[in-house]
Coordinates of C-alpha atoms in Angstrom, one line a residue:
M1 CA -88.7 5.6 56.0
P2 CA -87.3 7.2 59.2
D3 CA -89.2 9.9 61.1
L4 CA -87.3 13.1 60.9
L5 CA -86.2 15.0 64.0
T6 CA -86.3 18.7 64.7
R7 CA -83.4 21.0 63.9
A8 CA -82.6 21.2 67.6
E9 CA -82.5 17.4 67.9
Y10 CA -80.3 17.0 64.9
A11 CA -78.0 19.7 66.3
A12 CA -77.7 17.9 69.6
L13 CA -76.9 14.7 67.8
A14 CA -74.2 16.5 65.9
E15 CA -72.7 17.9 69.0
G16 CA -72.5 14.4 70.6
L17 CA -70.9 12.6 67.7
T18 CA -67.6 10.9 68.2
L19 CA -65.8 11.6 65.0
P20 CA -63.1 9.3 63.5
T21 CA -59.8 11.0 63.0
Q22 CA -57.3 8.3 61.9
A23 CA -56.7 6.1 58.9
F24 CA -58.2 2.6 59.0
I25 CA -55.5 0.0 57.9
D26 CA -55.4 -3.7 58.6
G27 CA -58.3 -3.7 60.9
T28 CA -57.3 -0.8 63.2
F29 CA -57.3 3.0 63.3
C30 CA -53.8 4.4 63.0
P31 CA -52.2 7.9 62.6
A32 CA -50.4 8.9 59.4
L33 CA -46.8 7.7 59.4
S34 CA -45.7 11.3 59.1
G35 CA -47.9 12.4 62.0
R36 CA -49.5 15.1 59.9
T37 CA -53.2 15.9 60.0
F38 CA -55.6 18.1 58.1
E39 CA -58.6 20.0 59.4
T40 CA -62.1 19.2 58.3
T41 CA -64.8 21.7 58.8
N42 CA -68.6 22.0 58.6
P43 CA -68.9 23.9 55.3
A44 CA -72.3 25.4 56.2
T45 CA -70.8 27.2 59.3
G46 CA -67.1 27.2 58.8
A47 CA -66.7 25.6 62.2
S48 CA -63.9 23.1 62.7
L49 CA -65.1 19.5 63.2
T50 CA -61.8 17.7 63.8
H51 CA -58.3 17.0 62.5
I52 CA -57.8 13.8 60.4
A53 CA -54.7 11.9 59.6
A54 CA -53.1 13.3 56.4
C55 CA -51.7 10.2 54.8
D56 CA -49.3 10.0 51.9
G57 CA -47.6 7.4 49.7
S58 CA -45.9 5.7 52.6
D59 CA -49.3 5.0 54.2
V60 CA -50.7 3.9 50.9
D61 CA -47.8 1.3 50.7
V62 CA -48.8 0.0 54.2
A63 CA -52.5 -0.2 53.3
V64 CA -51.8 -1.9 49.9
A65 CA -49.5 -4.4 51.6
A66 CA -52.2 -5.2 54.2
A67 CA -54.7 -5.6 51.4
R68 CA -52.4 -7.8 49.4
A69 CA -51.6 -10.1 52.3
A70 CA -55.3 -10.5 53.0
F71 CA -56.0 -11.3 49.4
E72 CA -53.2 -13.8 49.0
D73 CA -53.9 -15.8 52.1
G74 CA -57.6 -15.9 51.1
R75 CA -59.1 -14.9 54.4
W76 CA -61.9 -13.2 52.5
R77 CA -61.8 -14.3 48.8
L78 CA -61.6 -18.0 49.7
L79 CA -64.7 -17.9 51.9
S80 CA -67.7 -19.6 50.4
P81 CA -70.1 -17.3 48.5
G82 CA -72.6 -17.9 51.3
E83 CA -70.2 -16.9 54.0
R84 CA -69.3 -13.7 52.3
K85 CA -73.0 -13.0 51.7
H86 CA -73.9 -13.4 55.4
T87 CA -71.0 -11.2 56.5
L88 CA -72.0 -8.4 54.1
L89 CA -75.6 -8.8 55.3
R90 CA -74.4 -8.4 58.9
F91 CA -72.5 -5.3 57.7
A92 CA -75.7 -3.9 56.2
D93 CA -77.5 -4.5 59.5
L94 CA -74.9 -2.6 61.4
L95 CA -75.2 0.3 58.9
E96 CA -78.9 0.3 59.5
Q97 CA -78.5 0.3 63.3
N98 CA -76.2 3.4 63.0
A99 CA -78.0 5.1 60.2
R100 CA -78.9 8.3 62.0
E101 CA -75.4 8.8 63.3
L102 CA -74.1 8.3 59.7
S103 CA -76.7 10.7 58.3
V104 CA -75.8 13.5 60.7
M105 CA -72.1 12.9 60.2
E106 CA -72.6 13.1 56.4
C107 CA -74.7 16.3 56.8
I108 CA -72.1 18.3 58.9
D109 CA -69.2 17.1 56.8
S110 CA -70.6 17.9 53.4
G111 CA -73.3 20.5 53.7
K112 CA -76.0 18.2 52.4
P113 CA -79.5 18.6 53.8
V114 CA -80.0 16.2 56.7
A115 CA -83.4 15.0 55.5
E116 CA -81.8 13.9 52.2
C117 CA -79.0 12.1 54.1
E118 CA -81.6 10.3 56.2
T119 CA -84.2 9.4 53.6
V120 CA -82.1 8.9 50.5
D121 CA -78.4 8.5 50.9
I122 CA -78.1 6.2 53.9
L123 CA -81.1 4.1 52.9
E124 CA -79.9 3.6 49.4
S125 CA -76.4 2.8 50.7
I126 CA -77.7 0.0 52.9
H127 CA -79.9 -1.3 50.1
T128 CA -76.9 -1.4 47.8
I129 CA -74.8 -3.5 50.2
R130 CA -77.7 -5.9 50.7
W131 CA -78.4 -6.2 47.0
H132 CA -74.8 -7.0 46.1
A133 CA -74.5 -9.4 49.0
E134 CA -77.6 -11.3 47.8
L135 CA -76.1 -11.5 44.3
I136 CA -73.0 -13.3 45.5
D137 CA -74.4 -16.8 45.3
K138 CA -76.6 -16.1 42.3
V139 CA -74.0 -15.3 39.7
Y140 CA -73.1 -18.5 37.8
D141 CA -70.0 -19.4 35.8
S142 CA -70.2 -21.0 32.4
T143 CA -69.0 -23.8 30.2
A144 CA -68.2 -23.7 26.5
P145 CA -69.5 -26.1 23.8
V146 CA -66.1 -27.6 22.8
G147 CA -67.0 -31.2 22.1
S148 CA -66.5 -34.5 23.9
D149 CA -62.7 -34.4 24.1
A150 CA -62.5 -31.5 26.5
L151 CA -64.3 -29.9 29.4
T152 CA -64.1 -26.1 29.4
L153 CA -65.0 -23.8 32.3
V154 CA -65.3 -20.0 32.1
V155 CA -65.0 -18.7 35.6
R156 CA -64.8 -15.4 37.4
E157 CA -62.1 -14.7 39.9
P158 CA -61.6 -11.6 42.1
I159 CA -59.2 -9.1 40.4
G160 CA -57.1 -8.6 43.5
V161 CA -56.3 -5.4 45.4
V162 CA -58.6 -2.5 44.3
G163 CA -58.3 1.2 44.9
L164 CA -61.6 3.0 45.3
V165 CA -61.3 6.7 44.9
L166 CA -64.4 8.6 46.0
P167 CA -66.0 12.0 45.2
W168 CA -67.3 14.4 47.8
N169 CA -70.8 14.9 46.5
F170 CA -72.3 11.5 47.7
P171 CA -69.7 10.2 50.1
L172 CA -71.8 7.3 51.6
L173 CA -73.7 6.3 48.4
M174 CA -70.6 6.3 46.1
L175 CA -68.8 4.3 48.8
A176 CA -71.6 1.7 48.8
W177 CA -71.7 1.6 45.0
K178 CA -68.0 0.6 45.0
I179 CA -67.6 -1.6 48.1
G180 CA -70.8 -3.6 47.4
P181 CA -69.6 -5.3 44.2
S182 CA -65.8 -5.3 45.0
L183 CA -66.3 -7.0 48.4
A184 CA -68.9 -9.3 47.0
A185 CA -66.4 -10.4 44.3
G186 CA -63.8 -11.2 47.0
C187 CA -61.4 -8.3 46.4
S188 CA -59.4 -6.5 49.1
I189 CA -59.9 -2.7 48.9
V190 CA -58.0 0.5 49.7
V191 CA -60.5 3.4 49.9
K192 CA -59.5 7.0 49.3
P193 CA -62.4 9.3 50.4
A194 CA -62.5 12.9 49.2
A195 CA -60.5 15.1 51.6
E196 CA -63.6 17.3 52.0
T197 CA -65.8 14.4 53.2
T198 CA -63.8 11.7 55.0
L199 CA -65.7 11.0 58.1
T200 CA -68.4 8.5 57.0
A201 CA -65.9 6.3 55.1
L202 CA -63.8 5.8 58.2
R203 CA -66.9 5.0 60.3
V204 CA -68.2 2.6 57.7
A205 CA -64.8 0.8 57.6
E206 CA -65.0 0.4 61.4
L207 CA -68.5 -1.1 61.1
A208 CA -67.4 -3.4 58.4
H209 CA -64.7 -4.8 60.6
E210 CA -67.2 -5.2 63.4
A211 CA -69.4 -7.1 61.1
G212 CA -66.7 -9.7 60.5
I213 CA -64.9 -8.5 57.3
P214 CA -61.4 -9.6 58.1
A215 CA -58.5 -7.2 58.9
G216 CA -56.7 -6.0 55.8
V217 CA -59.7 -6.5 53.5
F218 CA -61.2 -3.0 54.0
N219 CA -58.7 -0.1 54.4
V220 CA -59.3 3.6 54.3
V221 CA -56.5 6.1 53.6
P222 CA -57.5 9.7 54.0
G223 CA -55.6 12.6 52.4
S224 CA -55.3 14.7 49.3
G225 CA -55.4 13.6 45.7
R226 CA -51.7 14.3 45.2
E227 CA -50.6 12.6 48.4
V228 CA -52.9 9.5 48.4
G229 CA -54.9 9.3 45.1
E230 CA -51.9 9.5 42.8
P231 CA -49.9 6.9 44.8
I232 CA -52.8 4.5 44.6
G233 CA -53.1 5.1 40.8
R234 CA -49.3 4.5 40.3
H235 CA -49.0 1.6 42.8
M236 CA -47.5 -1.5 41.2
D237 CA -49.4 -3.8 43.5
V238 CA -52.9 -2.3 42.9
D239 CA -54.7 -4.3 40.3
M240 CA -57.6 -2.0 39.6
V241 CA -58.9 1.5 40.4
S242 CA -62.5 2.6 40.3
F243 CA -62.7 6.4 40.3
T244 CA -65.7 8.8 40.5
G245 CA -64.9 12.5 40.0
S246 CA -63.9 15.1 37.5
T247 CA -63.0 14.2 33.9
A248 CA -59.7 16.0 34.3
T249 CA -58.7 13.8 37.3
G250 CA -60.0 10.7 35.5
R251 CA -57.5 11.4 32.7
R252 CA -54.7 11.3 35.2
F253 CA -55.7 7.8 36.4
L254 CA -55.4 6.6 32.9
A255 CA -52.0 8.1 32.7
Y256 CA -51.0 6.6 36.0
A257 CA -52.0 3.1 34.8
G258 CA -50.1 3.5 31.6
E259 CA -47.0 4.6 33.4
S260 CA -47.2 1.8 36.0
N261 CA -48.6 -1.7 35.8
L262 CA -51.5 -1.2 33.3
K263 CA -54.0 -1.7 36.1
R264 CA -57.6 -1.7 35.1
I265 CA -59.2 1.7 35.3
V266 CA -63.0 2.4 35.6
L267 CA -64.0 6.0 35.5
E268 CA -67.3 7.7 36.2
C269 CA -66.7 11.4 35.4
G270 CA -68.5 14.6 34.6
G271 CA -71.8 15.4 33.0
K272 CA -73.7 18.2 31.3
N273 CA -77.0 16.5 31.2
P274 CA -80.0 17.6 29.1
A275 CA -83.7 17.5 30.0
V276 CA -85.5 17.6 26.7
V277 CA -89.2 18.7 26.9
M278 CA -91.3 18.3 23.8
N279 CA -94.4 20.3 23.1
D280 CA -96.6 17.2 23.5
A281 CA -95.5 16.5 27.1
E282 CA -98.7 15.5 28.8
D283 CA -98.4 17.0 32.3
L284 CA -96.2 20.1 32.4
D285 CA -96.7 20.3 36.2
A286 CA -95.2 16.9 36.7
V287 CA -92.4 17.7 34.2
A288 CA -91.7 20.9 36.2
Q289 CA -91.3 18.8 39.4
H290 CA -88.9 16.4 37.7
V291 CA -86.8 19.3 36.2
V292 CA -86.6 21.0 39.5
N293 CA -85.5 17.8 41.2
G294 CA -83.1 17.0 38.5
A295 CA -81.4 20.4 38.5
F296 CA -81.4 21.3 42.2
W297 CA -81.2 17.9 44.1
N298 CA -78.1 17.9 46.2
M299 CA -77.6 21.6 45.3
G300 CA -76.7 20.6 41.7
E301 CA -73.6 18.9 43.1
N302 CA -74.5 15.8 41.1
C303 CA -72.8 14.4 37.9
S304 CA -76.2 13.4 36.5
A305 CA -77.9 16.7 37.3
S306 CA -80.3 18.0 34.6
S307 CA -78.3 21.2 34.2
R308 CA -79.5 22.0 30.6
L309 CA -83.3 22.4 30.0
I310 CA -83.8 22.0 26.3
V311 CA -87.5 23.0 25.8
H312 CA -89.8 23.4 22.9
A313 CA -90.7 27.1 22.2
D314 CA -94.4 26.3 22.4
V315 CA -94.3 25.2 26.0
K316 CA -91.3 27.1 27.4
Y317 CA -93.0 29.9 29.3
A318 CA -95.8 27.7 30.7
L319 CA -93.1 25.2 31.9
L320 CA -90.9 27.9 33.5
E321 CA -93.9 29.3 35.3
R322 CA -94.6 25.9 36.9
I323 CA -90.9 25.4 37.7
A324 CA -90.9 28.7 39.5
H325 CA -93.9 27.6 41.5
H326 CA -92.3 24.3 42.6
L327 CA -89.0 26.0 43.5
Q328 CA -90.9 27.7 46.3
D329 CA -90.8 24.4 48.2
W330 CA -87.0 24.3 48.0
K331 CA -85.9 26.2 51.0
L332 CA -82.2 27.2 51.3
G333 CA -80.4 27.2 54.6
D334 CA -78.9 25.3 57.5
P335 CA -78.5 21.7 56.4
L336 CA -79.4 20.4 59.9
D337 CA -82.8 21.9 59.5
P338 CA -85.0 19.1 57.9
E339 CA -87.2 21.8 56.4
N340 CA -84.4 22.9 54.1
R341 CA -83.9 21.1 50.8
L342 CA -80.9 23.2 49.7
G343 CA -77.8 23.1 51.8
S344 CA -74.4 24.7 51.4
M345 CA -71.7 24.1 48.8
V346 CA -69.2 21.5 50.0
S347 CA -66.4 24.0 50.4
R348 CA -65.4 27.6 50.0
A349 CA -63.3 26.7 47.0
H350 CA -66.2 25.0 45.2
F351 CA -68.5 27.9 46.2
D352 CA -66.1 30.3 44.5
K353 CA -66.2 28.1 41.3
V354 CA -70.0 28.1 41.2
R355 CA -70.1 31.8 42.0
S356 CA -67.9 32.5 39.0
F357 CA -70.6 31.2 36.7
L358 CA -73.1 33.5 38.3
E359 CA -70.7 36.4 37.8
H360 CA -70.3 35.4 34.1
A361 CA -74.1 35.5 33.7
A362 CA -74.2 38.9 35.3
S363 CA -71.3 40.3 33.3
E364 CA -72.8 39.0 30.0
Q365 CA -76.2 40.5 31.0
M366 CA -77.8 37.1 30.6
N367 CA -81.5 36.6 31.3
V368 CA -81.4 35.4 35.0
I369 CA -85.1 34.7 35.7
T370 CA -84.7 33.1 39.2
G371 CA -82.0 33.3 41.8
G372 CA -78.5 34.4 40.8
G373 CA -77.4 35.3 44.4
T374 CA -75.4 33.8 47.2
Q375 CA -75.6 33.9 51.0
N376 CA -72.8 33.9 53.6
D377 CA -70.1 33.0 51.0
I378 CA -71.1 29.4 51.0
F379 CA -74.8 29.1 50.0
V380 CA -75.9 29.5 46.3
E381 CA -79.5 30.3 45.4
A382 CA -81.3 28.0 42.9
T383 CA -80.7 29.9 39.7
I384 CA -82.4 29.7 36.3
V385 CA -80.9 31.4 33.3
D386 CA -83.0 31.7 30.1
D387 CA -82.0 32.1 26.5
V388 CA -78.7 30.3 26.9
T389 CA -77.0 29.7 23.5
P390 CA -74.9 26.6 22.8
D391 CA -71.6 28.6 22.7
N392 CA -72.1 29.9 26.2
L393 CA -70.2 28.6 29.2
L394 CA -73.4 27.8 31.0
F395 CA -74.4 25.5 28.2
R396 CA -71.0 23.8 27.8
E397 CA -69.3 23.5 31.2
E398 CA -70.1 21.4 34.2
I399 CA -71.0 23.9 36.9
F400 CA -71.8 21.4 39.6
G401 CA -74.0 23.8 41.4
P402 CA -77.7 24.8 41.4
V403 CA -77.7 26.5 38.0
L404 CA -80.1 25.6 35.2
A405 CA -79.5 26.8 31.7
V406 CA -82.6 27.1 29.4
T407 CA -82.3 26.7 25.6
T408 CA -85.2 26.6 23.2
F409 CA -85.8 24.4 20.1
E410 CA -88.4 24.0 17.4
T411 CA -87.9 20.5 16.0
I412 CA -87.0 17.1 17.4
E413 CA -83.9 17.0 15.2
E414 CA -82.8 20.3 16.7
A415 CA -83.5 18.9 20.3
I416 CA -81.3 15.8 19.6
A417 CA -78.5 17.9 18.2
L418 CA -78.6 20.2 21.2
A419 CA -78.7 17.3 23.7
N420 CA -75.7 15.7 22.0
D421 CA -73.7 19.0 21.7
S422 CA -71.4 18.2 24.6
I423 CA -68.2 16.4 25.4
Y424 CA -70.2 14.5 28.1
G425 CA -72.7 11.7 27.8
L426 CA -73.7 10.6 31.3
A427 CA -77.5 11.1 31.6
A428 CA -80.4 12.6 29.9
S429 CA -84.2 13.0 30.4
A430 CA -86.9 13.2 27.7
Y431 CA -90.5 14.4 28.3
T432 CA -93.1 13.7 25.6
G433 CA -96.5 12.2 25.2
S434 CA -95.5 10.4 22.0
L435 CA -94.2 6.9 22.1
K436 CA -92.3 7.4 18.8
S437 CA -90.6 10.5 20.1
A438 CA -89.8 8.9 23.4
V439 CA -88.1 6.0 21.6
R440 CA -86.3 8.2 19.1
L441 CA -85.0 10.5 21.9
A442 CA -83.9 7.6 24.1
R443 CA -82.1 5.9 21.2
E444 CA -80.4 9.0 19.6
I445 CA -79.3 10.9 22.7
R446 CA -75.8 9.6 23.4
A447 CA -75.9 9.0 27.2
G448 CA -75.4 6.1 29.5
V449 CA -78.8 6.6 31.2
V450 CA -81.8 8.1 29.5
T451 CA -85.0 8.5 31.5
V452 CA -88.4 9.1 29.9
N453 CA -91.0 11.3 31.6
C454 CA -89.0 11.3 34.8
F455 CA -85.6 12.2 36.3
G456 CA -83.4 9.6 37.8
E457 CA -80.6 7.1 37.5
G458 CA -82.6 3.9 37.6
D459 CA -82.1 1.8 40.7
V460 CA -79.5 -0.6 42.1
T461 CA -80.5 -3.2 39.4
T462 CA -79.5 -0.9 36.5
P463 CA -76.0 0.0 35.4
F464 CA -74.8 3.6 35.7
G465 CA -72.1 5.2 33.7
G466 CA -71.6 7.4 30.7
Y467 CA -70.5 7.8 27.1
K468 CA -67.8 10.0 25.7
Q469 CA -65.9 11.9 28.4
S470 CA -68.3 10.9 31.1
G471 CA -67.0 7.4 31.6
F472 CA -64.6 4.7 30.8
G473 CA -64.1 1.0 31.4
G474 CA -67.2 -0.1 33.2
R475 CA -70.4 0.7 35.1
D476 CA -71.4 1.2 38.7
K477 CA -74.5 -0.6 40.1
S478 CA -76.3 -3.7 38.8
Q479 CA -74.8 -7.2 38.1
W480 CA -72.6 -5.5 35.5
A481 CA -70.6 -3.8 38.3
H482 CA -69.4 -7.2 39.3
D483 CA -67.6 -7.7 36.0
Q484 CA -65.1 -4.9 36.5
Y485 CA -64.0 -6.4 39.9
T486 CA -63.3 -9.8 38.4
E487 CA -61.1 -11.5 35.9
I488 CA -62.4 -14.0 33.4
K489 CA -60.5 -17.3 33.3
T490 CA -60.8 -20.1 30.8
I491 CA -60.0 -23.6 32.2
W492 CA -59.6 -26.2 29.5
I493 CA -59.4 -29.8 30.6
D494 CA -58.4 -32.6 28.2
V495 CA -60.7 -35.6 28.8
S496 CA -59.9 -37.4 25.5
N497 CA -59.0 -41.1 25.7

């Protein structure tokens, strides 16, 4: 774990950064073909950071052509598994050597607290790359029991050119979740970072090239969803798209695939995740810490955030008292100050969206027991709203901000019904001292990840993705992530006399 610096030291590092400004295509930085740029700002201060190449469909065509050429001539996919593994391990080493630079860059580009960037995001990103690298020569193909007249092989082959479309809430970590298994499989990739958070993806691509990943294998095309994301989704020479973001945008990628070449689509989309607390939970203080972390980590800008607290009436007030106590440790302010655990919203547009939910709570005279305010038109206070009914916007809609809705129940059947009363099914948490209740909640709540007596998403070894409108087509993380970047081929060899 790195030793954290002071606010002044982080600010000095931020001032001295050399920020990438151009697309990274075929092993080199290049401007957009149109010559256009867009401004990226520090959301916490509003200060301009730099201007970045504003790419469009013509740049996507160039990047896809480079990725296709690299894939077809085999400069990456035809390397032995051991060679690809060692290159990715060198890549992870370079990420580690540049970890502090990447953490500060992530902080000023996204508004995330620098301590979180240093101690969570970059460390997990490096670990993810190493884990998938080590898996390369440990995934075996199969044979089938077809008798003595034939030899049958069932083998995996890289799917081809992959579009990776990233969200803005975890720019480094979501990049690692996708490039780890796709590069391990031997694919060539075209990355579209979120327009709000482009910087670290460009720097990571440069480090990948320095590590020895061949030109054309790792391309980054910055720009808007309409100008870059849609052309990737519709491109006839892109074989697969992995997208993390809103459910509404995920629907568009399914349409793009249907209207083009039926490319494979893997979606990790929204969530409205319940934390169910039974009246037999053994340590309410520990539960409170998990609920606070689940609701307010990354300012609630997290698809797996515990945004609905579904709590038994017998323990609600005792739990809320402990939650309020632990929230005192979550200071709000300058993301470059390592003492702060709550930074800014990622953009003014997103701030306005989150604020609209606070205004809804105020206009409906809802029971706001903590927070409810904003600062400097970009910071949102950690907010808890009690007595939220299932028909309310705060119960139903993904806010993607630091707002926790509290709903009470009396029976486990009611708790399960409330937990499942959502179009989403990404993650859930259950807190109970009963093994039977734990198993029942974990089995009956329809979510891709259910944690018991803790909040989290598992680790790199466990798959991550959702049910219902939270996901489609595959999973991030774990060995299962490799499946979506490969095709399965049957080879039947006649060996009869």
